[in-house]
mmCIF file of C-alpha atoms and ligand atoms in Angstrom:
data_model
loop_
_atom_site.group_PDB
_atom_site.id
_atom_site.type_symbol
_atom_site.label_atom_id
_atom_site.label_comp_id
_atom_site.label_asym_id
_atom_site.label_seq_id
_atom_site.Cartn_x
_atom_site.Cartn_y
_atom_site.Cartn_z
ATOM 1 C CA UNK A 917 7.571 10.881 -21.247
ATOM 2 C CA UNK A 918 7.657 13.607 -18.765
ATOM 3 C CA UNK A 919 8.310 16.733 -19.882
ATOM 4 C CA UNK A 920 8.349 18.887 -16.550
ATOM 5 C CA UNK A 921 7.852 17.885 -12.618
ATOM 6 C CA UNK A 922 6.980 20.334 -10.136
ATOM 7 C CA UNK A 923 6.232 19.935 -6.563
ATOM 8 C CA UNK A 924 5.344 22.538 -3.948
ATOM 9 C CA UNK A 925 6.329 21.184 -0.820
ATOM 10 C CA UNK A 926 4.165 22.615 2.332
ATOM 11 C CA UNK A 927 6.893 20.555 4.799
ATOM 12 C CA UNK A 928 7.665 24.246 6.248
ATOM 13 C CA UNK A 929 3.932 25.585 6.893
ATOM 14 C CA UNK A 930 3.097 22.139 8.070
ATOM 15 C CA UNK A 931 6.706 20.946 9.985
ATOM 16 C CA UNK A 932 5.632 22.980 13.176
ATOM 17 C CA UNK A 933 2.370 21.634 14.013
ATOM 18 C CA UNK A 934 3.863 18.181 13.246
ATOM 19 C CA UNK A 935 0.557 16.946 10.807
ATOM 20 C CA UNK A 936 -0.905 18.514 7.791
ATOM 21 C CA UNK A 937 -3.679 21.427 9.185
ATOM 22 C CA UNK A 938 -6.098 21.280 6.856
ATOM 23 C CA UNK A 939 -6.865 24.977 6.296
ATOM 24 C CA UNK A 940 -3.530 26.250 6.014
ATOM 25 C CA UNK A 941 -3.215 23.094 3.139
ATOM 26 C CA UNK A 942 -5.961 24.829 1.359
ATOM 27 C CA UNK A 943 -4.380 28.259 1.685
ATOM 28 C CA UNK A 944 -1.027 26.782 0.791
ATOM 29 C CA UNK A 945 -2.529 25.486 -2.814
ATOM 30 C CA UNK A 946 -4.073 28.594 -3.221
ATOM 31 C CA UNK A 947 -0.992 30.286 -3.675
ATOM 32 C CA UNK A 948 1.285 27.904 -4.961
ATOM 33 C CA UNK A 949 -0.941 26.312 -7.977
ATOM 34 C CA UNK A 950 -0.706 29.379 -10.550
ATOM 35 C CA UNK A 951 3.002 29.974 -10.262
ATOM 36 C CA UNK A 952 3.325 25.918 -10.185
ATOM 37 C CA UNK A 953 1.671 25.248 -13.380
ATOM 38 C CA UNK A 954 3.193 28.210 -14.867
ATOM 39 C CA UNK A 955 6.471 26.653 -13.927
ATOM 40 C CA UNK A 956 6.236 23.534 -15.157
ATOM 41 C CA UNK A 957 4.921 25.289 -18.543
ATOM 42 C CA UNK A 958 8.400 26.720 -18.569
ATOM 43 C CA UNK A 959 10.050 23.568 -17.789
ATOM 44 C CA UNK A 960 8.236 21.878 -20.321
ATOM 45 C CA UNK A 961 8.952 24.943 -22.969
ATOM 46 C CA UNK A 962 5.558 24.922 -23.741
ATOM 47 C CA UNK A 963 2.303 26.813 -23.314
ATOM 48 C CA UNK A 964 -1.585 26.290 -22.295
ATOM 49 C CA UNK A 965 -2.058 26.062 -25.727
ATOM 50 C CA UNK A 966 -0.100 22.995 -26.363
ATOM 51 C CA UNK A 967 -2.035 20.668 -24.025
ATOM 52 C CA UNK A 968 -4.165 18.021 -25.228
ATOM 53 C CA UNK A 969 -6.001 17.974 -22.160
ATOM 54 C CA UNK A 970 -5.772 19.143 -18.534
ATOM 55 C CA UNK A 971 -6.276 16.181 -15.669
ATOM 56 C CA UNK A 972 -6.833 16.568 -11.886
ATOM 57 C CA UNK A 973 -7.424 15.088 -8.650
ATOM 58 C CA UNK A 974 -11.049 14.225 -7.755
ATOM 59 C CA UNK A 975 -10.204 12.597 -4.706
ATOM 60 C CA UNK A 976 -9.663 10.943 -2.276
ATOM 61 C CA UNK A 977 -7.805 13.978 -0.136
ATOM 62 C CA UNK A 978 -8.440 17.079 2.069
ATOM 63 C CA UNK A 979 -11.495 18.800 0.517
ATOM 64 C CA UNK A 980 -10.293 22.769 0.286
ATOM 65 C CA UNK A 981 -7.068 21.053 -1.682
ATOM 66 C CA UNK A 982 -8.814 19.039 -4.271
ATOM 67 C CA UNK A 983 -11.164 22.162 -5.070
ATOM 68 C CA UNK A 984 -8.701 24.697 -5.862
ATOM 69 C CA UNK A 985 -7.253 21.987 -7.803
ATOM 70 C CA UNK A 986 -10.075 21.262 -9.942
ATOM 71 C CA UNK A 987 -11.568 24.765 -9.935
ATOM 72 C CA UNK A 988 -8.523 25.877 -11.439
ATOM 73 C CA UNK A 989 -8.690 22.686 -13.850
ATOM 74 C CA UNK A 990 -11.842 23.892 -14.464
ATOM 75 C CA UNK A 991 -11.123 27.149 -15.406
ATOM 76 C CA UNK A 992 -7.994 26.288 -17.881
ATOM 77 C CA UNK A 993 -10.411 23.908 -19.455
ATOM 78 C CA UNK A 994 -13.331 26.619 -20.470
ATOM 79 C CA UNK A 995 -11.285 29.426 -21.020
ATOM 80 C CA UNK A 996 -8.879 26.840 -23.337
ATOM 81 C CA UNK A 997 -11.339 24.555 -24.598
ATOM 82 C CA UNK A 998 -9.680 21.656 -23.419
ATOM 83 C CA UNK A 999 -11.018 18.422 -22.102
ATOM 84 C CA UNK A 1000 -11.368 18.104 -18.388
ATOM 85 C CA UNK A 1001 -9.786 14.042 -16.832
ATOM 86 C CA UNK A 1002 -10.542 13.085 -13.411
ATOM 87 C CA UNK A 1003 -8.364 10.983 -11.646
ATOM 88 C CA UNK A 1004 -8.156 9.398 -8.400
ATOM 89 C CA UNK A 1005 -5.312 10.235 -6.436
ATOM 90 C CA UNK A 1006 -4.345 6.575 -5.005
ATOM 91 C CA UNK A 1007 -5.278 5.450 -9.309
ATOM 92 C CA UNK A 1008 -2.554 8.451 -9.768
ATOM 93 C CA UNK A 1009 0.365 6.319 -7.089
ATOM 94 C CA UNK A 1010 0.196 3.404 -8.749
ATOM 95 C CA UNK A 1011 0.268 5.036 -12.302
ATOM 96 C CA UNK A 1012 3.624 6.551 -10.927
ATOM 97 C CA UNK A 1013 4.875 2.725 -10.990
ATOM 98 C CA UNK A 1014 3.556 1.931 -14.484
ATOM 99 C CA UNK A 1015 4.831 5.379 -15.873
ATOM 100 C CA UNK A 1016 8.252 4.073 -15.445
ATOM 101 C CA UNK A 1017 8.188 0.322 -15.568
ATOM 102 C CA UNK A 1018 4.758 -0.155 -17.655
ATOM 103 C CA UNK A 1019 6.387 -2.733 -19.701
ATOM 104 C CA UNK A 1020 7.663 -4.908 -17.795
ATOM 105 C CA UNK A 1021 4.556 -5.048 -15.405
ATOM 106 C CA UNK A 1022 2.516 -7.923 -15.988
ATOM 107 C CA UNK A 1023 -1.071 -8.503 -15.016
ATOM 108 C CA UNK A 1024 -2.450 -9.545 -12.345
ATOM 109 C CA UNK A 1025 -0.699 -7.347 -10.283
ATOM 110 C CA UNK A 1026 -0.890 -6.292 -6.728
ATOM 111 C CA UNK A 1027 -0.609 -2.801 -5.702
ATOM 112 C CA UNK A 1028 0.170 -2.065 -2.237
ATOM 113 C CA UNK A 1029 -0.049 1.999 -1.754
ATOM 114 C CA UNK A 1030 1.154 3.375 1.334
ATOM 115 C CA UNK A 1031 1.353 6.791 2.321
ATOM 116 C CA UNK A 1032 0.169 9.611 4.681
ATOM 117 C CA UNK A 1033 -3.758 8.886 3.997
ATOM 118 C CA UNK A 1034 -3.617 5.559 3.005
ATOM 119 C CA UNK A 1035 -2.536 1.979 2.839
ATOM 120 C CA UNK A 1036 -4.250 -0.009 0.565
ATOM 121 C CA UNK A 1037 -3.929 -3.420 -1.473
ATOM 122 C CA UNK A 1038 -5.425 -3.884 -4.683
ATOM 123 C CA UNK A 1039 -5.828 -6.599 -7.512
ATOM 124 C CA UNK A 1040 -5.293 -4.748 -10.476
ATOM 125 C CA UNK A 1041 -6.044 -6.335 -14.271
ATOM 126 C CA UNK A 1042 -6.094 -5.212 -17.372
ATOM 127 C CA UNK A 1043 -9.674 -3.699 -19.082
ATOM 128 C CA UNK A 1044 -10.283 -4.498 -22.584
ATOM 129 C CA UNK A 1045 -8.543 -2.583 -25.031
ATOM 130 C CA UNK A 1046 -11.080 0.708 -25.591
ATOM 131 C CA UNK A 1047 -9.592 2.472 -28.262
ATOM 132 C CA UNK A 1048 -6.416 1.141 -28.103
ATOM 133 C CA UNK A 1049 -5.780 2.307 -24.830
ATOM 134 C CA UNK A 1050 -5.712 -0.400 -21.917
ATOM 135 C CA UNK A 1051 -7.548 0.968 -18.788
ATOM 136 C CA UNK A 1052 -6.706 -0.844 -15.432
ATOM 137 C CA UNK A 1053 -9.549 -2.398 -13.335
ATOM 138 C CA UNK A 1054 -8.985 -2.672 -9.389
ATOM 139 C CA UNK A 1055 -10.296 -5.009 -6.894
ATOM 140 C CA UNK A 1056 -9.666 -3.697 -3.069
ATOM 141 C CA UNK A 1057 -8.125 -6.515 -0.870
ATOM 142 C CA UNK A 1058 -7.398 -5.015 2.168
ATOM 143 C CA UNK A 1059 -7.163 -1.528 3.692
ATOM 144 C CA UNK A 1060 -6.128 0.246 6.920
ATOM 145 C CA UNK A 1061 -8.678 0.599 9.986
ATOM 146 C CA UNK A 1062 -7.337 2.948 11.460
ATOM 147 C CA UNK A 1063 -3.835 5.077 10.920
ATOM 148 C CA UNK A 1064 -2.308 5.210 7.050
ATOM 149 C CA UNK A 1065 1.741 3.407 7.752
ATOM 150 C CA UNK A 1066 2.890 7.071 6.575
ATOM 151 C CA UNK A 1067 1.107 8.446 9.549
ATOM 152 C CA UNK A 1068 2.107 5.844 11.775
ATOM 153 C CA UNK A 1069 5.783 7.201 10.745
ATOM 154 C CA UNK A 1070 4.291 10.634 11.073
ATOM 155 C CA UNK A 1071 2.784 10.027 15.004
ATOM 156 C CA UNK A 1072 6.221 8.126 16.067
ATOM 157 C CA UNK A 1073 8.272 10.872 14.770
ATOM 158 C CA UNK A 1074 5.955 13.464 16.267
ATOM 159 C CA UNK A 1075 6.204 11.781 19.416
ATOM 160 C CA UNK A 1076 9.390 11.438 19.600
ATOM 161 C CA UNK A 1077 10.668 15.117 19.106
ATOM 162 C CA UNK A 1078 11.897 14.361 14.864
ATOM 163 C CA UNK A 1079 9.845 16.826 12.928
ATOM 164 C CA UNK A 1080 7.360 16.854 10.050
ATOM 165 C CA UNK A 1081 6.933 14.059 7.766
ATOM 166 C CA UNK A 1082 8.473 11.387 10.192
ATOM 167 C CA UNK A 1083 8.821 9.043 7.513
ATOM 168 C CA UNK A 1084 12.251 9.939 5.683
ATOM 169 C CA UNK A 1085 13.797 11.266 8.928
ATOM 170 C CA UNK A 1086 13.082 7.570 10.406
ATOM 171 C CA UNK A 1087 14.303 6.138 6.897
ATOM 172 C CA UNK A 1088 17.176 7.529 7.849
ATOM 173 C CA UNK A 1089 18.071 6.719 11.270
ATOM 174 C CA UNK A 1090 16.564 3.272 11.303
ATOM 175 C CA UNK A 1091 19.783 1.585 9.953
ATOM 176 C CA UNK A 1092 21.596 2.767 13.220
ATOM 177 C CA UNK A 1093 19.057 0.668 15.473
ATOM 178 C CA UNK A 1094 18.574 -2.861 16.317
ATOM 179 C CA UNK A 1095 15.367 -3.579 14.542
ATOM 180 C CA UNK A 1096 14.810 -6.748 16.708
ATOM 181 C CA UNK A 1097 15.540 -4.890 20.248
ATOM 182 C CA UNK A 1098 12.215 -4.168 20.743
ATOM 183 C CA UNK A 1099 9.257 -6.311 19.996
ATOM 184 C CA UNK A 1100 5.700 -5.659 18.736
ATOM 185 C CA UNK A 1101 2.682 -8.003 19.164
ATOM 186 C CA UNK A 1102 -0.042 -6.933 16.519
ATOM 187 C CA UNK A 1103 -3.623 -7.989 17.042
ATOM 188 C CA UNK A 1104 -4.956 -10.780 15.237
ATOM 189 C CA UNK A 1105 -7.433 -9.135 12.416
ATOM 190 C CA UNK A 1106 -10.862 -10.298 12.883
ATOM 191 C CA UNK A 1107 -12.622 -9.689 9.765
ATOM 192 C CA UNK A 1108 -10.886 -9.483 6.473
ATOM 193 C CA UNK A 1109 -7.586 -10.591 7.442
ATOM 194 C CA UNK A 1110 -5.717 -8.603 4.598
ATOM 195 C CA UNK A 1111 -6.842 -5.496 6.102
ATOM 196 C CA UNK A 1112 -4.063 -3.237 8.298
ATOM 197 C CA UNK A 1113 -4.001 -1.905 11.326
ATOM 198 C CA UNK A 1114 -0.548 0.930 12.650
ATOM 199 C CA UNK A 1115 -2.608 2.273 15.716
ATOM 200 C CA UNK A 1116 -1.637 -0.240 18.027
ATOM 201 C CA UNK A 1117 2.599 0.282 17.158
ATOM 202 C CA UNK A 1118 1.492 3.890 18.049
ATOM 203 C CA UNK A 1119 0.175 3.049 20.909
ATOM 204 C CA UNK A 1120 2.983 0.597 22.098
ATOM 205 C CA UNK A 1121 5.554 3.552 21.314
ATOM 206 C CA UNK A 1122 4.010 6.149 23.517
ATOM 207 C CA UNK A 1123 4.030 3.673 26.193
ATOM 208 C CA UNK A 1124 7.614 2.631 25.478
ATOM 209 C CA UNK A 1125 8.382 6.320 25.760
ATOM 210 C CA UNK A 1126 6.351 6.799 29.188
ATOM 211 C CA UNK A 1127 8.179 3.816 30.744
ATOM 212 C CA UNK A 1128 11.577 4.951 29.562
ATOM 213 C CA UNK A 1129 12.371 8.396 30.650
ATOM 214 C CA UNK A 1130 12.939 10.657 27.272
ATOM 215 C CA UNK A 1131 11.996 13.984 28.240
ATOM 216 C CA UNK A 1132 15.549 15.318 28.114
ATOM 217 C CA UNK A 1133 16.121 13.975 25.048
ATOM 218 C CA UNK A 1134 12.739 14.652 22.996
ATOM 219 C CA UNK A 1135 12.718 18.212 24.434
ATOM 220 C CA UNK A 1136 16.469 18.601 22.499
ATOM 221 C CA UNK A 1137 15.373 17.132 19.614
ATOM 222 C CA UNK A 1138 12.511 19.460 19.461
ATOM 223 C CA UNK A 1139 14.608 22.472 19.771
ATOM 224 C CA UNK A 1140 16.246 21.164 16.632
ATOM 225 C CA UNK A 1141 13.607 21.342 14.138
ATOM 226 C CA UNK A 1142 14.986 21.225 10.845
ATOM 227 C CA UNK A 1143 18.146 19.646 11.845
ATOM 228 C CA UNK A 1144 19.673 16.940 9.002
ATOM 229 C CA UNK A 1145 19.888 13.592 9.817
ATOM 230 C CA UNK A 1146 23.282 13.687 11.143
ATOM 231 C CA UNK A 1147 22.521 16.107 13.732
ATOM 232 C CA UNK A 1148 19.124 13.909 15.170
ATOM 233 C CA UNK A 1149 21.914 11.231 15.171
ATOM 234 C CA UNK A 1150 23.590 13.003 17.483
ATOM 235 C CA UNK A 1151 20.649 13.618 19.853
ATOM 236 C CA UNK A 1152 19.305 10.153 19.800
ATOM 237 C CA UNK A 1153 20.891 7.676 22.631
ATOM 238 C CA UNK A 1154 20.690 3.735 21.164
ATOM 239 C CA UNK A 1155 18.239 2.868 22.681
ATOM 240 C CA UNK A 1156 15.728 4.819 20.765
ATOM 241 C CA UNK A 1157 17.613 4.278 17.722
ATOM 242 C CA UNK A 1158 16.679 0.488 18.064
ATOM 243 C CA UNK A 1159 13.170 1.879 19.290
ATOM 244 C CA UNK A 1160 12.828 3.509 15.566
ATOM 245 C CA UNK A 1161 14.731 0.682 13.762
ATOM 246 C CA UNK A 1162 12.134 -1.908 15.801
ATOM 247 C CA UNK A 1163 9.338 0.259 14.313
ATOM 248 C CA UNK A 1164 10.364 0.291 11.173
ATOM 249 C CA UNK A 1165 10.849 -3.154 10.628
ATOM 250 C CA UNK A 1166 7.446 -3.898 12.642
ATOM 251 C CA UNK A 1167 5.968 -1.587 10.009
ATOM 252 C CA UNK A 1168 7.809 -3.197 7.145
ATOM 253 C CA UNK A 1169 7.267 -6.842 7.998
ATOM 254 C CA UNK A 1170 3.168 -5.560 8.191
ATOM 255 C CA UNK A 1171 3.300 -4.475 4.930
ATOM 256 C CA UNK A 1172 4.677 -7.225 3.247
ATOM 257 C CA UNK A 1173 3.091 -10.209 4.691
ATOM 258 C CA UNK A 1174 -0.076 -8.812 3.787
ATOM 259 C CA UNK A 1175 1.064 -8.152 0.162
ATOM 260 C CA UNK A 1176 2.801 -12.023 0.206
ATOM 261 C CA UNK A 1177 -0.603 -13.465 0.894
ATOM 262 C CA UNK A 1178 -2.355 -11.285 -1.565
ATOM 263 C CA UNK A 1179 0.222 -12.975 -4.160
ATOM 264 C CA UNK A 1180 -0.468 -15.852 -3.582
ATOM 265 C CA UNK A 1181 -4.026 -15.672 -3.498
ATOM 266 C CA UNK A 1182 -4.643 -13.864 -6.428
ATOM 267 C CA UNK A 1183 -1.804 -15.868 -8.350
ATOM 268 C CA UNK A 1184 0.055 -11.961 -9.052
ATOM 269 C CA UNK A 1185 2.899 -12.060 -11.609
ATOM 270 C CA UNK A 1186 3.789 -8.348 -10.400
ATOM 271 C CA UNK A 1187 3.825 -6.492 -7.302
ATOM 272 C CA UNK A 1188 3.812 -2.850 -7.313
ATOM 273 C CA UNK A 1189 4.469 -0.567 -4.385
ATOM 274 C CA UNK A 1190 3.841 3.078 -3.943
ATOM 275 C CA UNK A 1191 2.963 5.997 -2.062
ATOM 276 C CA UNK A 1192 5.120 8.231 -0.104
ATOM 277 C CA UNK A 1193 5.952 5.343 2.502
ATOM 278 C CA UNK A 1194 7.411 3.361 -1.050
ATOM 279 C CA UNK A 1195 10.565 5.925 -0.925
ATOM 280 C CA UNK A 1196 11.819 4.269 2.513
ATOM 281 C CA UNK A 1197 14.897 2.418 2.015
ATOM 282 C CA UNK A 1198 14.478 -0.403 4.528
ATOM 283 C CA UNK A 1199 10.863 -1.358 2.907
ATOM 284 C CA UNK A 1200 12.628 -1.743 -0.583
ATOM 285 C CA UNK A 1201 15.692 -3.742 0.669
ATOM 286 C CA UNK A 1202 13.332 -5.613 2.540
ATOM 287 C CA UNK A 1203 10.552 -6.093 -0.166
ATOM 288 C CA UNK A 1204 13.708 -7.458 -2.750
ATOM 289 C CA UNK A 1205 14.999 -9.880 -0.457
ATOM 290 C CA UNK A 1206 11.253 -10.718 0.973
ATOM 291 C CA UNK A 1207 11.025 -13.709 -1.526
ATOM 292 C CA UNK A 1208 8.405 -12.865 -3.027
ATOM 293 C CA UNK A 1209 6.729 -15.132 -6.301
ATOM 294 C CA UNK A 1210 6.718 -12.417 -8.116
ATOM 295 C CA UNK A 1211 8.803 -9.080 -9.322
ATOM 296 C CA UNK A 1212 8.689 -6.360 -7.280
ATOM 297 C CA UNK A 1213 8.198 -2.440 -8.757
ATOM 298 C CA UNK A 1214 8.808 1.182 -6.862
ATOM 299 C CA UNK A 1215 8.371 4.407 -7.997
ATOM 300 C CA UNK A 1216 11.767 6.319 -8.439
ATOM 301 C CA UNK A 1217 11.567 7.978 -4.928
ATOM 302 C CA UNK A 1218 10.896 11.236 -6.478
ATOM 303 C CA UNK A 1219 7.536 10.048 -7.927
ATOM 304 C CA UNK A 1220 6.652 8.134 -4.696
ATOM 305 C CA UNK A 1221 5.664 10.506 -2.910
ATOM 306 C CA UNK A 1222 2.650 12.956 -3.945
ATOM 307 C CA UNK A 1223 3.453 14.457 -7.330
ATOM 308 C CA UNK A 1224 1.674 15.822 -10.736
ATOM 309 C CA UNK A 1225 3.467 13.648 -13.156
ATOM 310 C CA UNK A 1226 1.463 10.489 -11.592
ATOM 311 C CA UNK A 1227 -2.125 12.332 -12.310
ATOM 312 C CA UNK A 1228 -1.012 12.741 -15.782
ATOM 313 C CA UNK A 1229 0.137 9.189 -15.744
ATOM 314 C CA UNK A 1230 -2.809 8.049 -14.721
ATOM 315 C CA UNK A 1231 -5.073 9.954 -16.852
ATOM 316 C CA UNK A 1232 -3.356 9.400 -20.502
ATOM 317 C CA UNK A 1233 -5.139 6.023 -20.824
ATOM 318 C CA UNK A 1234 -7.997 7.679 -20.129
ATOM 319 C CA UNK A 1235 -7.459 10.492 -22.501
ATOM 320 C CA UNK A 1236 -6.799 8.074 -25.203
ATOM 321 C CA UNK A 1237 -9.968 6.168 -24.512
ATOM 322 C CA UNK A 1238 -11.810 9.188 -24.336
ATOM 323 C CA UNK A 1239 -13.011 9.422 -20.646
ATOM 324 C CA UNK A 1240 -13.450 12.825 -20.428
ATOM 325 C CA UNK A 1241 -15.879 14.788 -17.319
ATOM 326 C CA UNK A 1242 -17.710 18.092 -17.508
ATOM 327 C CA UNK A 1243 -17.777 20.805 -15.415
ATOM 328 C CA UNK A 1244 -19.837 19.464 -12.887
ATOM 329 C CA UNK A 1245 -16.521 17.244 -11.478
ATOM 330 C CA UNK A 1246 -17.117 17.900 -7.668
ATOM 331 C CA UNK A 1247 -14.343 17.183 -4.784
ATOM 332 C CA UNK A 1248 -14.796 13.932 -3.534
ATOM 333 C CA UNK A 1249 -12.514 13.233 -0.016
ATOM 334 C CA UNK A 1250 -13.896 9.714 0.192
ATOM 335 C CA UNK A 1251 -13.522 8.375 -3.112
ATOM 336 C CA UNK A 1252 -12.787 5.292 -3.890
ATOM 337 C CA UNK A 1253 -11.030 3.258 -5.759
ATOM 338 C CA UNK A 1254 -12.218 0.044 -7.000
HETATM 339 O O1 KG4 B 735 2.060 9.928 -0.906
HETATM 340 P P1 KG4 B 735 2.411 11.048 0.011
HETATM 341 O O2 KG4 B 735 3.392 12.063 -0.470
HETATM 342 O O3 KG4 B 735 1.133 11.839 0.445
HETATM 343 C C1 KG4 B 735 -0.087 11.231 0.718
HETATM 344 O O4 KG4 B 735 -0.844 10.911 -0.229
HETATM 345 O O5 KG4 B 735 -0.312 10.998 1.949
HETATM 346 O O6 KG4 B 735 2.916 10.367 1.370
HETATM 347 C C2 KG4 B 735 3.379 11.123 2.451
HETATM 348 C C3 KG4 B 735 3.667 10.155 3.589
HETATM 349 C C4 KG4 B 735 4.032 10.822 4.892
HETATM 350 O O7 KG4 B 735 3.293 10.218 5.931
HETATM 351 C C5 KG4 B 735 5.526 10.537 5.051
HETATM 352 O O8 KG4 B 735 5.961 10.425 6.386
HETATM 353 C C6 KG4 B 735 5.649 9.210 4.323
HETATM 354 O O9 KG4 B 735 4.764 9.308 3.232
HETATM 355 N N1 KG4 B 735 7.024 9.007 3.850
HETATM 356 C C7 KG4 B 735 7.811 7.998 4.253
HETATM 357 C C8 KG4 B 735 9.065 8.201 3.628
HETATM 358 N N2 KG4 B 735 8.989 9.325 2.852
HETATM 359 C C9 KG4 B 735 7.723 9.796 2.996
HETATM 360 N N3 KG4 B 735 7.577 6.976 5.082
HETATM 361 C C10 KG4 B 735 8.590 6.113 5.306
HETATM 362 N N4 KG4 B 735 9.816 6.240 4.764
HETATM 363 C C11 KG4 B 735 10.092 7.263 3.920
HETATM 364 N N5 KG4 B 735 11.323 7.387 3.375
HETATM 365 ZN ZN1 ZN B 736 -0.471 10.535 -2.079
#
């Protein structure tokens, strides 16, 4: 059950650069962490003292993040005498899935996560029961080569004059567009065909925008920052509303194929989706109606995108089983998952 959720959104420090800087993300969890774990203490009408255990992210993510996170982890732990979990952030997406639908999940499952840094499929089983406490295994299927789908959304929208993250704002006006208007060719995979690839719609958007001329219209929409949805309505002509809704359902129809034929191969009884791209509307309409052999599962949008609750998800089968690390837990951008 969760007691408390609290999220410190950066979308403001970030919004006008149009992409996450890096150091200012560091600087940003530097201030925020204390009075957000104090918070959700409050929420939670309870104190340090109460927790069993305190888990954080090891990785993968922007370095200077994931070590104020687990220095402060750190920290709590000694001066509390707590045990220290671990948990992989992309582990912590798909735990926001299971946190809310474990039950009726059954295994093998796939888990496609999609968001800003990633898009990844896995096989995921069940472990052997250690302690009572069932701890997933995952097998990687396919991955991105180049851009995450979130930061395909995230370069379109930049493009384009919508602000920082692209991906809700182009949730949003997709369903005014003609998603068949325009039409992308995607490169045949060489390789591992499961794996992704969202540079190439990138690229075939820019030069959509160079051979249609936008500059009026981009240039408004960029003196609108923080406008709502209605208002970027307003300032986008049809055309580019069938532009976005074309992307979108380019992006969509990526996604899914890739997860159909890892269903099928793997013989899946569940499909599980997550990751901050999971919150778009069109990609769970689309994933319902996909046909798909098996049942699909999101996140409640809330939990889709980056959150605490999922870390905790992810590490209570962990604490039960008695994974704990010691202090020499070091950030790890790169890490993987299976
Ligand atoms: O999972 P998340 O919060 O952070 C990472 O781990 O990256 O995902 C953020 C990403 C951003 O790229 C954002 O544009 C995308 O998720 N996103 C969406 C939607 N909401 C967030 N993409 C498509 N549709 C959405 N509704
Ligand atoms: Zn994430």
């Amino acid at each position: 059950m969760v007691l408390s959720s609290v999220v410190a959104s950066q979308f403001d420090t970030h919004g006008k650069y149009g992409g996450v800087v890096p150091e200012l993300a560091s600087r940003e969890h530097l201030r925020a962490i204390v009075p957000v774990v104090r918070h959700a203490l409050e929420q939670a009408r309870s104190d340090l003292d109460d927790l069993a255990a305190i888990a954080v992210t090891e990785g993968p993510g922007l370095v200077g993040s994931l070590l104020v996170g687990i220095t402060y982890a750190k920290s709590l732990c000694f001066v509390r005498k707590r045990p220290l979990i671990a948990v992989n952030h992309i582990e912590g997406h798909i735990h926001a899935v299971i946190l809310e639908a474990g039950p009726s999940i059954e295994y093998p499952a796939i888990a496609l996560v999609a968001s800003g840094g990633h898009t990844h499929l896995f096989e995921v089983r069940e472990g052997s029961a250690d302690r009572g406490s069932y701890c997933l295994s995952y097998r990687l299927l396919g991955k991105t080569r180049d851009d995450a789908a979130g930061e395909a959304y995230d370069k379109v929208a930049k493009l384009l004059g919508f602000g920082y993250p692209g991906g809700p704002i182009i949730d949003r006006l997709a369903p005014h567009g003609d998603p068949h208007a325009v039409k992308f060719t995607f490169a045949r995979m060489k390789g591992n065909t499961l794996d992704f690839s969202f540079s190439g719609l990138k690229t075939a958007v820019l030069r959509w925008v160079q051979e249609h001329n936008l500059t009026d219209e981009i240039a408004a929409r960029r003196r609108s920052q923080n406008a709502s949805a209605q208002d970027f309505l307003a300032l986008t002509p049809q055309s580019t509303l069938d532009l976005l809704a074309s992307f979108q359902h380019a992006v969509i129809e990526e996604l899914l194929r890739r997860a159909a034929v890892s269903i099928e191969e793997t013989g899946a009884r569940a499909l599980i989706v997550s990751g901050g791209v999971a919150s778009n509307a069109g990609l769970r309409e689309a994933a319902q109606s996909a046909g798909l052999a098996c049942p699909v599962f999101f996140p409640t949008p809330a939990l889709s995108t980056d959150n605490a609750a999922m870390i905790a998800a992810a590490a209570f089968p962990k604490f039960r089983a008695g994974h704990f690390t010691d202090f020499s837990l070091r950030a790890q951008a790169n890490l993987a998952l299976a």
